[in-house]
């Protein structure tokens, strides 16, 4: 066992201990040591946002498939109504007050 | 300095155990500082493993034969490149590479996704810590690369088969693929444990999964190129258990990459997706077990060891925990959406998944059957190429067909009339291609003819998709054709990059069907001046001789090659006798003719005492399409992984709404 190896090993171990202990050394007595969690209402809103994005993306996809000929005019007419309703429901569920919507962001999603 | 290497591994093991235990306690009790400390332990463990890796590399470069690992895998005469590549040529070094990549990728994934998945992270850290602890444990207790003994005057050298440039890249890429599958596994299991079944774990791991899948696929092809050039039997894939070990997780990961799109678009297949993620990870562990345990005879398996039992136990734990977690969270995973039609894009993805998973399970059965038969009947029966070829064709051809049909079908539901209209052009092209190929002689191999017809169908469907997409975009945005094409691909990178990958698979299939269906082979014992014929070629044996190479005696026979009246030059093939290793390897001659899209392949099996040579020569048509397919595969994968500005904006908006910053 060489002395240099021992010294380097001890330095490595000390450095690692310091890194691991850092959160406790930096905040010995924190005001709040709880993990930040999304409240249930926010989690629900996150799911609604995903639902909204999915509904808008589905509409966009349908438009594109119609233009490229994958969806016939007949199929398009049948499918577009329910998808629009679904998107509207997702938007309503997300924000029942239409004045608080973010129309610019959604316009980009639909027409991009 | 082996003591430093040993100490670094012990420190890493301690840190990873701490990350696993402290992380789990932090997640259960909701302790912020404890979680930060566990996360820091994961970062520090990566640093400690880097130190251990540097120590091993330095010992290899110094030819420090006091380390058993260095003495067993290198020699004084071994060229430096291969000496350094010996890092992953043995079991202990390979495990260290696993741990290095795992801690590095784990630390990077946690650091980059810390905010996006902040309420999933408390469980991601301990899961990554637990997986890495297993490998650290093996390195500290079972298979240390820093074991020492009295230094011999010279090392045993490196297995000659590994002294090939492709072997310098194949194992690291393979491990990047295997290990990378740990990241989606850790995030998926963490999402289950923390009951956060929204799409953030998918977003966080999307590129990690794609990158791992790309590395794994490219590594499989590099391994095939190595086998083609080095093993010297004239083929490229032999359904060897170790080759299959990499193919199985790749197939399951391929299924996941398709089915996850159904979850993103339709919120369906949520249970199926976590099953696939867990399955791909478990199969990557199983692949490492096959490669490293030595339980199965393989041309690629370079070790016989005692780590097999540990690996099996760990795989059992991973499977048991994953199954238990999925079952417990089943109510949360149930999808509110149902399949609307059997003729739809999502249905096509579902069929593709069934064929991919069926193929993976069939291969798995072929791999484990010898083990099962030995355990039950005491006789290790082997499963040969005909078994695998049958299922590869039975499941592979429908998969190829689906690659062509899937993109032409609309999401939700498509009428058969609309689908029929979309299929007219690709089907027409396929029909013409099939008839022409049959007329020029391809009907001698019906399976290959069907394969080529399907390939033409898929390529035509892909071209049609690009053309129709560009035309539609041009109509919407009023752009020029090039601008519309660039916009189309730029705004849908995953879709159109995916089509390039589909084209790559088809190109690869063309090569595989060519070499498998239309290759010619001749064998003979030739005296100087005698000629052997293969296909259109005549090979005349001229003379043979020996010379001393860097670390081997190289025996070579020279042959002149002619086609008709054309003199195509001289080729040399023979064998290398490695001095330190006391082993012999075939050194084949390969001449690629790019215009005729074929390889001439010469193997000298024996130099006889009477001056004759036993020679085998092959003409491998279209084989280079396999390698071309590999390059196209990487190109397509890069397109799919390229950051999407619109997606980033969407995440930024979502992140802003929830008071965090996306990665």
XYZ file of C-alpha atoms in Angstrom:
775
model
C 0.000 0.000 0.000
C 1.588 3.266 -1.072
C 1.273 6.388 1.042
C 0.148 8.417 -1.964
C -2.708 5.975 -2.601
C -3.822 6.180 1.033
C -3.725 9.976 1.030
C -5.659 10.184 -2.247
C -8.226 7.646 -1.015
C -8.756 9.563 2.229
C -9.114 12.840 0.303
C -11.637 11.226 -2.031
C -13.666 9.872 0.884
C -13.603 13.241 2.675
C -14.675 15.096 -0.464
C -17.566 12.671 -0.936
C -18.674 13.024 2.689
C -18.609 16.804 2.313
C -20.734 16.641 -0.846
C -23.253 14.328 0.795
C -23.402 16.381 4.007
C -23.665 19.710 2.170
C -27.463 20.105 2.381
C -27.284 19.659 6.184
C -24.227 21.907 6.568
C -25.778 24.633 4.425
C -29.077 24.597 6.296
C -28.508 23.218 9.810
C -31.925 24.334 11.052
C -34.196 25.029 8.101
C -37.589 26.619 8.471
C -39.074 23.982 6.264
C -37.552 20.567 5.580
C -40.589 19.137 3.774
C -40.344 18.032 0.146
C -42.216 20.411 -2.116
C -45.223 18.612 -3.551
C -47.803 19.681 -6.042
C -51.106 20.103 -4.187
C -53.911 17.776 -5.317
C -55.678 20.628 -7.131
C -52.525 21.459 -9.081
C -52.000 17.822 -9.979
C -55.550 17.708 -11.272
C -54.865 20.852 -13.300
C -51.737 19.289 -14.752
C -53.799 16.341 -15.989
C -56.359 18.741 -17.464
C -53.584 20.614 -19.258
C -52.392 17.348 -20.751
C -55.955 16.545 -21.782
C -56.246 19.957 -23.428
C -52.964 19.515 -25.305
C -54.019 16.052 -26.432
C -57.388 17.280 -27.678
C -55.872 20.212 -29.580
C -53.151 18.007 -31.044
C -55.798 15.497 -32.160
C -57.689 18.246 -33.972
C -54.504 19.414 -35.639
C -53.641 15.860 -36.632
C -57.100 15.332 -38.095
C -56.813 18.504 -40.175
C -53.451 17.399 -41.503
C -54.594 13.829 -42.219
C -57.580 15.283 -44.073
C -55.349 17.504 -46.176
C -53.004 14.630 -47.013
C -55.909 12.420 -48.038
C -55.670 9.867 -45.240
C -59.087 10.949 -43.946
C -61.948 11.227 -46.427
C -64.335 14.209 -46.383
C -67.027 11.949 -44.963
C -64.782 10.651 -42.153
C -63.578 14.172 -41.462
C -67.100 15.479 -40.990
C -67.884 12.588 -38.651
C -64.727 12.949 -36.562
C -64.252 16.691 -36.308
C -67.411 17.395 -34.278
C -66.642 15.097 -31.329
C -63.012 16.238 -31.308
C -64.012 19.900 -31.177
C -66.425 19.146 -28.348
C -63.695 17.270 -26.516
C -61.279 20.185 -26.928
C -63.903 22.663 -25.757
C -64.668 20.519 -22.706
C -60.962 20.282 -21.892
C -60.643 24.064 -22.131
C -63.740 24.622 -19.991
C -62.573 22.141 -17.349
C -59.209 23.819 -17.214
C -60.503 27.306 -16.853
C -64.242 27.818 -16.459
C -63.774 31.589 -16.793
C -63.015 32.206 -20.505
C -61.586 35.658 -19.736
C -58.609 33.986 -18.018
C -57.677 31.796 -21.001
C -54.428 32.178 -22.912
C -55.679 32.325 -26.486
C -52.333 33.143 -28.100
C -50.698 30.002 -26.752
C -53.528 27.773 -27.899
C -53.775 29.387 -31.310
C -50.172 28.416 -31.868
C -50.928 24.810 -30.969
C -53.854 24.558 -33.361
C -52.394 26.292 -36.376
C -48.688 25.486 -36.087
C -2.062 2.318 -7.563
C -4.627 -0.489 -7.177
C -5.344 0.516 -3.566
C -6.784 3.823 -4.776
C -8.962 1.985 -7.299
C -10.237 -0.400 -4.622
C -10.879 2.465 -2.201
C -12.716 4.467 -4.874
C -15.022 1.506 -5.545
C -15.692 0.997 -1.841
C -16.510 4.712 -1.503
C -18.787 4.509 -4.557
C -20.548 1.452 -3.128
C -21.132 3.248 0.186
C -22.430 6.353 -1.575
C -24.800 4.373 -3.783
C -26.155 2.398 -0.838
C -26.702 5.699 0.932
C -28.444 7.133 -2.143
C -30.758 4.101 -2.197
C -31.594 4.008 1.507
C -31.564 7.729 2.332
C -33.440 8.482 -0.896
C -36.164 5.963 -0.012
C -36.464 7.339 3.542
C -36.637 10.883 2.148
C -39.355 9.857 -0.310
C -41.444 8.082 2.337
C -41.079 10.758 5.010
C -40.960 13.755 2.678
C -37.552 15.061 3.841
C -36.102 17.671 1.520
C -32.517 17.879 2.812
C -32.205 14.116 3.028
C -33.273 13.817 -0.616
C -30.747 16.475 -1.675
C -28.101 14.587 0.273
C -29.058 11.297 -1.449
C -28.965 13.022 -4.835
C -25.518 14.440 -4.027
C -24.395 10.918 -3.092
C -25.384 9.793 -6.606
C -23.324 12.619 -8.124
C -20.346 11.898 -5.836
C -20.535 8.177 -6.668
C -20.026 9.040 -10.329
C -16.894 10.980 -9.348
C -15.567 8.045 -7.313
C -16.194 5.612 -10.196
C -14.379 7.990 -12.579
C -11.370 7.803 -10.218
C -11.519 3.983 -10.261
C -11.751 3.984 -14.075
C -8.748 6.307 -14.373
C -6.727 4.023 -12.077
C -7.549 0.990 -14.238
C -6.780 2.823 -17.485
C -3.443 4.003 -16.051
C -2.599 0.449 -14.968
C -3.430 -0.836 -18.467
C -1.335 1.856 -20.154
C 1.582 1.096 -17.793
C 1.340 -2.687 -18.333
C 1.088 -3.028 -14.548
C 0.924 -6.824 -14.457
C 0.680 -6.827 -10.662
C -3.043 -6.301 -11.354
C -4.477 -9.701 -12.256
C -6.912 -8.049 -14.670
C -4.113 -6.341 -16.608
C -1.991 -9.511 -16.644
C -4.935 -11.607 -17.859
C -5.999 -9.331 -20.715
C -2.915 -7.559 -22.078
C 0.694 -8.230 -22.999
C 3.777 -6.103 -23.614
C 3.472 -6.436 -27.395
C -0.227 -5.645 -27.566
C -0.765 -2.337 -29.432
C -1.769 0.566 -27.164
C -5.272 0.930 -28.627
C -6.164 -2.666 -27.819
C -4.385 -2.403 -24.452
C -6.717 0.437 -23.464
C -9.717 -1.351 -25.004
C -8.921 -4.263 -22.658
C -10.769 -2.068 -20.121
C -13.985 -3.711 -21.345
C -12.570 -6.973 -22.656
C -12.867 -8.848 -19.372
C -15.650 -9.301 -16.892
C -14.348 -7.011 -14.136
C -13.577 -4.149 -16.527
C -16.956 -4.559 -18.225
C -18.727 -4.303 -14.881
C -16.730 -1.168 -14.102
C -17.782 0.291 -17.467
C -21.429 -0.577 -16.630
C -21.128 1.247 -13.317
C -19.332 4.216 -14.864
C -21.994 4.679 -17.537
C -24.842 4.046 -15.094
C -23.704 6.538 -12.470
C -22.846 9.095 -15.177
C -26.174 8.751 -16.977
C -28.106 8.550 -13.708
C -26.485 11.724 -12.358
C -27.099 13.539 -15.659
C -30.748 12.415 -15.879
C -31.418 13.498 -12.286
C -29.649 16.840 -12.763
C -31.399 17.626 -16.067
C -34.893 16.569 -14.995
C -34.764 17.719 -11.393
C -37.335 20.438 -11.900
C -39.538 18.878 -14.540
C -40.191 15.818 -12.411
C -39.598 17.212 -8.968
C -42.300 15.099 -7.307
C -41.167 11.941 -9.143
C -37.504 12.505 -8.339
C -37.667 11.415 -4.675
C -38.154 7.846 -5.925
C -35.914 8.124 -9.009
C -32.815 8.717 -6.895
C -33.182 5.614 -4.660
C -34.081 3.385 -7.628
C -31.000 4.489 -9.555
C -28.970 4.125 -6.350
C -30.255 0.591 -5.772
C -29.488 -0.578 -9.332
C -26.012 0.969 -9.245
C -25.393 -0.490 -5.744
C -25.744 -3.966 -7.209
C -22.971 -3.365 -9.737
C -20.782 -1.639 -7.139
C -21.308 -4.630 -4.836
C -20.161 -7.029 -7.569
C -17.059 -4.909 -8.169
C -16.181 -4.632 -4.494
C -17.005 -8.156 -3.302
C -17.238 -10.592 -6.241
C -15.202 -9.418 -9.233
C -12.720 -6.654 -8.431
C -10.681 -5.280 -11.340
C -8.047 -4.275 -8.782
C -7.133 -7.751 -7.462
C -3.345 -8.131 -7.271
C -0.841 -10.979 -7.454
C 2.896 -11.397 -8.073
C 3.509 -9.701 -11.436
C 4.433 -12.089 -14.282
C 7.126 -11.063 -16.801
C 4.451 -10.685 -19.475
C 0.663 -10.759 -19.603
C -1.509 -13.443 -21.174
C -2.545 -11.067 -23.954
C -5.922 -10.249 -25.420
C -8.219 -12.749 -27.085
C -7.322 -12.408 -30.813
C -10.974 -12.081 -31.766
C -11.117 -8.894 -29.726
C -8.146 -7.393 -31.555
C -10.336 -5.697 -34.111
C -11.171 -1.982 -34.448
C -14.901 -2.678 -34.222
C -14.347 -4.236 -30.803
C -12.999 -0.908 -29.585
C -16.392 0.710 -30.228
C -18.925 -2.131 -30.007
C -18.849 -2.862 -26.229
C -19.009 0.771 -25.031
C -21.916 1.469 -27.384
C -23.640 -1.733 -26.297
C -23.289 -0.723 -22.659
C -24.547 2.794 -23.375
C -27.629 1.076 -24.786
C -28.053 -1.480 -22.009
C -27.365 0.986 -19.213
C -29.392 3.763 -20.796
C -32.522 1.639 -20.450
C -32.102 2.019 -16.685
C -33.144 5.680 -16.952
C -36.684 5.186 -18.330
C -37.053 2.227 -15.960
C -36.084 4.327 -12.923
C -38.391 7.203 -13.882
C -41.310 4.888 -14.729
C -41.013 3.007 -11.443
C -40.599 6.291 -9.564
C -43.755 7.623 -11.219
C -45.581 4.482 -10.073
C -44.177 4.687 -6.550
C -45.070 8.374 -6.207
C -48.477 7.900 -7.914
C -47.654 10.568 -10.503
C -49.009 8.973 -13.645
C -49.110 12.108 -15.786
C -46.896 12.284 -18.885
C -43.897 13.980 -17.255
C -41.954 10.763 -16.758
C -42.352 10.089 -20.470
C -41.185 13.583 -21.432
C -38.257 13.350 -19.014
C -37.047 10.036 -20.430
C -37.998 10.379 -24.110
C -34.546 11.282 -25.375
C -32.800 8.911 -22.967
C -34.866 6.050 -24.337
C -34.269 7.095 -27.934
C -30.538 7.518 -27.340
C -30.229 4.146 -25.564
C -32.199 2.455 -28.324
C -29.970 4.079 -30.964
C -26.777 3.062 -29.163
C -28.063 -0.488 -28.759
C -29.130 -0.777 -32.400
C -25.879 0.671 -33.691
C -23.878 -1.572 -31.331
C -25.714 -4.637 -32.674
C -24.729 -3.644 -36.205
C -21.112 -2.948 -35.217
C -21.051 -6.378 -33.564
C -22.389 -7.849 -36.807
C -19.680 -6.064 -38.809
C -17.089 -7.416 -36.377
C -18.469 -10.943 -36.730
C -18.489 -10.570 -40.533
C -14.846 -9.524 -40.664
C -13.318 -11.275 -37.679
C -15.083 -14.537 -36.961
C -14.586 -15.554 -40.564
C -17.528 -17.721 -41.470
C -18.867 -15.351 -44.099
C -22.102 -14.391 -42.365
C -23.104 -11.366 -40.317
C -25.662 -12.612 -37.792
C -25.763 -16.169 -36.487
C -28.515 -15.995 -33.844
C -25.770 -16.475 -31.300
C -27.106 -16.162 -27.703
C -24.979 -13.101 -27.029
C -26.111 -11.431 -30.254
C -29.689 -12.234 -29.251
C -29.004 -10.812 -25.788
C -28.724 -7.334 -27.314
C -31.499 -7.844 -29.860
C -34.190 -8.747 -27.284
C -34.125 -5.482 -25.271
C -33.808 -3.561 -28.545
C -37.002 -5.163 -29.868
C -38.889 -4.449 -26.641
C -37.574 -0.866 -26.551
C -38.704 -0.508 -30.190
C -42.176 -1.633 -29.140
C -42.125 0.941 -26.318
C -41.057 3.802 -28.616
C -44.134 3.083 -30.746
C -46.652 2.416 -27.994
C -45.610 5.452 -25.967
C -46.842 7.606 -28.858
C -50.285 6.058 -28.383
C -50.139 7.069 -24.713
C -49.093 10.601 -25.609
C -51.792 10.986 -28.275
C -54.648 8.959 -26.831
C -53.769 8.350 -23.172
C -54.005 4.614 -23.893
C -51.693 1.600 -23.257
C -50.488 3.017 -19.931
C -50.100 -0.388 -18.270
C -48.531 -1.844 -21.395
C -45.941 0.957 -21.542
C -44.635 0.478 -18.003
C -44.552 -3.282 -18.653
C -42.440 -2.664 -21.765
C -40.070 -0.302 -19.944
C -39.578 -2.819 -17.131
C -39.233 -5.648 -19.668
C -36.597 -3.824 -21.716
C -34.584 -3.102 -18.571
C -34.858 -6.675 -17.272
C -33.786 -7.975 -20.686
C -30.792 -5.628 -20.714
C -29.758 -7.136 -17.373
C -30.377 -10.603 -18.787
C -28.224 -9.688 -21.783
C -25.376 -8.671 -19.513
C -25.864 -11.881 -17.551
C -25.617 -13.943 -20.758
C -22.511 -12.095 -21.932
C -20.743 -12.121 -18.631
C -21.820 -15.278 -16.797
C -20.440 -17.767 -19.313
C -23.510 -20.010 -18.841
C -24.025 -20.245 -22.582
C -21.468 -21.170 -25.204
C -21.046 -18.298 -27.591
C -18.501 -16.934 -29.997
C -18.955 -13.582 -28.247
C -18.743 -14.763 -24.638
C -15.239 -14.305 -23.379
C -15.697 -15.172 -19.761
C -16.564 -18.024 -17.474
C -17.418 -16.706 -14.067
C -19.292 -16.959 -10.823
C -21.356 -13.785 -11.077
C -24.223 -15.587 -12.829
C -26.097 -16.469 -9.635
C -25.873 -12.866 -8.410
C -27.224 -11.588 -11.705
C -30.102 -14.050 -11.743
C -31.036 -13.081 -8.183
C -30.944 -9.385 -9.085
C -33.037 -9.905 -12.233
C -35.571 -11.834 -10.111
C -35.744 -8.930 -7.633
C -36.166 -6.357 -10.439
C -38.955 -8.380 -12.064
C -40.710 -9.060 -8.730
C -40.582 -5.417 -7.596
C -41.703 -4.135 -11.021
C -44.628 -6.569 -11.216
C -45.683 -5.798 -7.630
C -45.545 -2.040 -8.231
C -47.502 -2.280 -11.473
C -50.162 -4.458 -9.833
C -50.491 -2.137 -6.830
C -50.879 0.902 -9.102
C -53.136 -0.797 -11.635
C -56.192 1.345 -10.723
C -54.181 4.517 -11.477
C -52.864 3.121 -14.728
C -56.189 2.152 -16.251
C -56.803 4.202 -19.348
C -60.037 6.172 -19.683
C -59.818 5.861 -23.486
C -60.689 2.867 -25.642
C -59.576 1.792 -29.099
C -62.126 3.297 -31.506
C -61.391 1.136 -34.530
C -59.252 -1.799 -35.586
C -58.339 0.225 -38.671
C -56.494 3.188 -37.146
C -52.961 4.346 -36.458
C -53.156 3.314 -32.819
C -54.370 -0.153 -33.830
C -51.418 -0.419 -36.250
C -49.078 0.460 -33.363
C -50.768 -2.192 -31.259
C -50.271 -4.866 -33.959
C -46.659 -3.774 -34.364
C -46.186 -4.123 -30.601
C -47.646 -7.612 -30.571
C -45.316 -8.795 -33.348
C -42.254 -7.128 -31.799
C -42.886 -8.576 -28.356
C -43.771 -11.991 -29.821
C -40.457 -11.966 -31.707
C -38.551 -10.955 -28.560
C -40.239 -13.714 -26.525
C -39.578 -16.290 -29.238
C -35.901 -15.364 -29.237
C -35.873 -15.437 -25.429
C -37.266 -18.961 -25.484
C -34.605 -20.006 -27.990
C -31.902 -18.577 -25.734
C -33.116 -20.094 -22.449
C -34.252 -23.445 -23.879
C -30.738 -25.008 -23.683
C -30.532 -23.929 -20.020
C -33.995 -25.289 -19.260
C -33.344 -28.580 -21.049
C -30.054 -28.993 -19.195
C -31.715 -28.275 -15.857
C -34.663 -30.612 -16.504
C -33.205 -33.422 -18.613
C -29.499 -33.043 -17.982
C -28.832 -32.503 -21.698
C -28.157 -29.060 -23.151
C -30.122 -29.099 -26.419
C -29.303 -26.233 -28.728
C -31.708 -24.157 -30.769
C -30.406 -23.630 -34.275
C -30.759 -20.952 -36.928
C -33.804 -22.604 -38.631
C -35.893 -21.975 -35.488
C -34.960 -18.291 -35.372
C -35.181 -17.822 -39.145
C -38.702 -19.257 -39.184
C -39.973 -16.846 -36.535
C -37.974 -13.907 -37.883
C -39.767 -14.386 -41.205
C -43.161 -15.221 -39.626
C -43.174 -12.122 -37.397
C -40.777 -9.963 -39.412
C -42.678 -9.863 -42.704
C -45.956 -8.646 -41.103
C -43.883 -6.075 -39.215
C -42.395 -4.827 -42.474
C -45.859 -4.658 -43.996
C -47.078 -2.660 -40.977
C -44.194 -0.218 -41.459
C -45.762 0.599 -44.804
C -49.428 0.527 -43.807
C -49.163 2.235 -40.385
C -48.108 5.699 -41.593
C -50.892 5.727 -44.189
C -53.667 5.123 -41.646
C -55.280 8.009 -39.779
C -55.489 8.241 -35.994
C -58.782 7.212 -34.323
C -60.376 5.505 -37.329
C -60.003 5.277 -41.058
C -62.534 4.050 -43.568
C -61.378 1.149 -45.671
C -62.063 3.235 -48.792
C -59.715 6.028 -47.678
C -57.099 3.475 -46.678
C -57.491 1.704 -50.011
C -56.913 4.981 -51.858
C -53.731 5.604 -49.816
C -52.459 2.121 -50.552
C -52.895 2.227 -54.326
C -49.497 3.746 -55.142
C -47.335 1.755 -52.683
C -49.128 -1.475 -53.595
C -48.682 -0.725 -57.317
C -44.968 -0.042 -56.868
C -44.592 -3.221 -54.800
C -46.403 -5.291 -57.414
C -44.244 -3.987 -60.252
C -41.079 -4.520 -58.188
C -42.138 -8.060 -57.290
C -42.906 -9.000 -60.910
C -39.665 -7.486 -62.234
C -37.580 -9.203 -59.534
C -39.311 -12.530 -60.191
C -38.563 -12.187 -63.905
C -34.863 -11.445 -63.303
C -34.461 -14.558 -61.158
C -35.384 -13.654 -57.571
C -38.143 -16.296 -57.558
C -35.466 -18.893 -56.700
C -35.937 -17.763 -53.100
C -39.650 -17.069 -52.423
C -39.099 -15.662 -48.891
C -36.560 -13.154 -50.210
C -38.851 -12.246 -53.122
C -41.715 -11.551 -50.702
C -39.299 -9.568 -48.523
C -38.194 -7.410 -51.461
C -41.789 -6.843 -52.563
C -42.698 -5.706 -49.041
C -39.564 -3.559 -48.948
C -40.642 -1.799 -52.156
C -44.089 -1.280 -50.617
C -42.641 0.340 -47.482
C -40.204 2.567 -49.367
C -43.004 3.713 -51.687
C -45.254 4.423 -48.673
C -42.499 6.479 -47.026
C -41.889 8.497 -50.189
C -45.652 9.028 -50.516
C -45.818 10.262 -46.904
C -43.055 12.798 -47.516
C -44.628 13.954 -50.795
C -48.173 14.291 -49.430
C -46.946 15.942 -46.231
C -44.841 18.463 -48.153
C -47.708 19.175 -50.546
C -50.125 19.742 -47.660
C -47.700 22.022 -45.875
C -47.086 23.930 -49.073
C -50.820 24.463 -49.438
C -51.173 25.615 -45.805
C -48.146 27.895 -45.562
C -47.710 28.859 -49.221
C -44.029 27.906 -49.104
C -41.694 26.645 -51.813
C -41.198 22.874 -52.083
C -37.786 22.862 -50.253
C -39.077 25.203 -47.512
C -42.244 23.136 -47.113
C -40.184 19.943 -46.896
C -37.823 21.459 -44.295
C -40.781 22.815 -42.321
C -42.541 19.460 -42.459
C -39.566 17.552 -41.061
C -38.565 20.319 -38.639
C -42.009 20.462 -37.047
C -42.517 16.692 -36.876
C -39.026 15.382 -36.229
C -40.113 12.277 -34.420
C -42.489 11.241 -37.171
C -40.279 11.932 -40.178
C -37.073 10.841 -38.424
C -38.991 7.660 -37.630
C -39.728 7.197 -41.342
C -35.989 7.485 -42.075
C -35.414 4.764 -39.469
C -38.101 2.649 -41.195
C -36.276 3.158 -44.495
C -33.042 2.087 -42.765
C -34.644 -1.138 -41.547
C -35.895 -1.841 -45.069
C -32.442 -1.191 -46.552
C -30.994 -3.551 -43.944
C -33.620 -6.137 -44.840
C -32.636 -5.873 -48.527
C -29.036 -6.659 -47.551
C -29.998 -9.497 -45.201
C -32.254 -11.102 -47.809
C -29.512 -10.711 -50.411
C -26.798 -12.472 -48.448
C -29.194 -15.027 -46.994
C -31.109 -15.817 -50.157
C -28.735 -15.420 -53.075
C -25.196 -15.921 -51.765
C -22.917 -18.546 -53.321
C -20.220 -20.601 -51.578
C -17.418 -22.839 -52.889
C -14.803 -24.816 -51.006
C -11.697 -26.623 -52.278
C -8.162 -27.705 -51.483
C -5.929 -25.805 -53.901
C -2.316 -26.347 -54.944
C -0.470 -23.320 -56.384
C -1.895 -22.509 -59.815
C -5.248 -24.202 -59.226
C -8.525 -22.278 -59.470
C -11.833 -22.265 -57.590
C -15.029 -20.635 -58.919
C -17.769 -18.850 -56.973
C -20.545 -17.075 -58.855
C -18.944 -15.187 -61.749
C -15.532 -15.146 -60.105
C -12.446 -17.333 -60.560
C -9.928 -17.424 -57.725
C -6.451 -18.763 -58.495
C -4.077 -19.692 -55.684
C -0.659 -18.136 -56.325
C 1.593 -18.666 -53.291
C 1.764 -18.354 -49.524
C 4.204 -16.993 -46.950
C 4.662 -15.852 -43.353
C 5.730 -12.604 -41.749
C 6.158 -11.370 -38.194
C 3.512 -8.779 -37.216
C 3.382 -6.576 -34.111
C 2.287 -9.401 -31.807
C 1.569 -12.335 -34.127
C 2.994 -14.475 -36.909
C 0.871 -13.737 -39.981
C 0.496 -16.527 -42.551
C -1.061 -15.380 -45.826
C -2.047 -17.006 -49.097
C -2.276 -14.863 -52.246
C -4.967 -15.357 -54.851
C -5.562 -13.663 -58.169
C -9.203 -12.826 -58.836
C -10.801 -12.701 -62.289
C -14.293 -12.153 -63.591
C -14.596 -13.187 -67.220
C -11.625 -11.530 -68.919
C -11.267 -8.861 -66.224
C -8.300 -9.145 -63.891
C -9.533 -7.872 -60.508
C -6.172 -8.008 -58.740
C -4.688 -9.984 -55.878
C -6.243 -10.724 -52.467
C -4.541 -12.144 -49.354
C -6.231 -14.256 -46.697
C -4.781 -16.442 -43.960
C -4.363 -16.872 -40.257
C -2.601 -15.047 -37.427
C -0.831 -17.034 -34.706
C -0.744 -14.835 -31.599
C 2.395 -15.466 -29.560
C 1.469 -14.317 -26.062
C -2.099 -15.578 -26.317
C -1.119 -18.894 -27.978
C -4.226 -18.651 -30.139
C -4.965 -18.561 -33.846
C -7.462 -16.349 -35.670
C -8.782 -16.310 -39.246
C -7.900 -13.213 -41.239
C -10.308 -13.151 -44.151
C -10.044 -11.191 -47.390
C -13.051 -9.063 -48.293
C -13.310 -7.084 -51.534
C -16.387 -4.925 -51.888
C -17.691 -4.189 -55.366
C -19.980 -1.214 -54.845
C -21.233 -1.142 -58.427
C -22.385 -4.766 -58.309
C -23.365 -4.304 -54.641
C -21.596 -7.466 -53.527
C -18.611 -8.703 -51.519
C -16.089 -11.339 -52.535
C -15.098 -13.115 -49.348
C -12.105 -15.479 -49.042
C -11.330 -17.681 -46.025
C -8.235 -19.868 -45.723
C -9.149 -22.604 -43.298
C -5.826 -24.457 -43.393
C -2.272 -24.266 -44.709
C -1.314 -27.844 -45.613
C 2.170 -29.365 -45.353
C 2.263 -30.100 -49.119
C 1.981 -26.369 -49.894
C -1.734 -26.470 -50.694
C -4.399 -24.475 -48.879
C -7.964 -25.349 -47.899
C -9.975 -22.373 -49.054
C -13.581 -21.281 -48.902
C -14.857 -18.429 -51.013
C -18.221 -16.700 -50.988
C -20.007 -14.093 -53.033
C -22.246 -12.099 -50.703
C -24.726 -10.063 -52.730
C -26.126 -6.824 -51.279
C -24.377 -7.325 -47.932
C -23.233 -3.710 -47.866
C -26.864 -2.634 -47.745
C -26.772 -3.898 -44.149
C -24.041 -1.417 -43.212
C -25.689 1.340 -45.273
C -28.904 0.634 -43.357
C -26.925 1.084 -40.131
C -25.764 4.565 -41.150
C -29.268 5.524 -42.240
C -30.566 4.219 -38.901
C -28.232 6.550 -37.001
C -29.194 9.489 -39.229
C -32.918 8.881 -38.673
C -32.391 8.489 -34.938
C -30.543 11.809 -34.755
C -33.457 13.511 -36.538
C -35.938 12.044 -34.032
C -33.808 13.145 -31.068
C -33.160 16.683 -32.308
C -34.756 19.186 -29.901
C -38.189 20.392 -30.950
C -38.635 24.120 -30.296
C -42.433 23.890 -30.211
C -42.374 21.092 -27.660
C -39.936 23.126 -25.571
C -42.314 26.092 -25.686
C -45.246 23.900 -24.655
C -43.269 22.554 -21.707
C -42.152 26.054 -20.774
C -45.769 27.238 -20.688
C -46.790 24.237 -18.625
C -43.806 24.718 -16.333
C -44.561 28.405 -15.841
C -48.122 27.503 -14.871
C -46.805 25.274 -12.094
C -43.980 27.461 -10.853
C -41.046 25.361 -12.008
C -38.529 25.567 -14.827
C -38.348 22.728 -17.333
C -35.032 21.044 -18.078
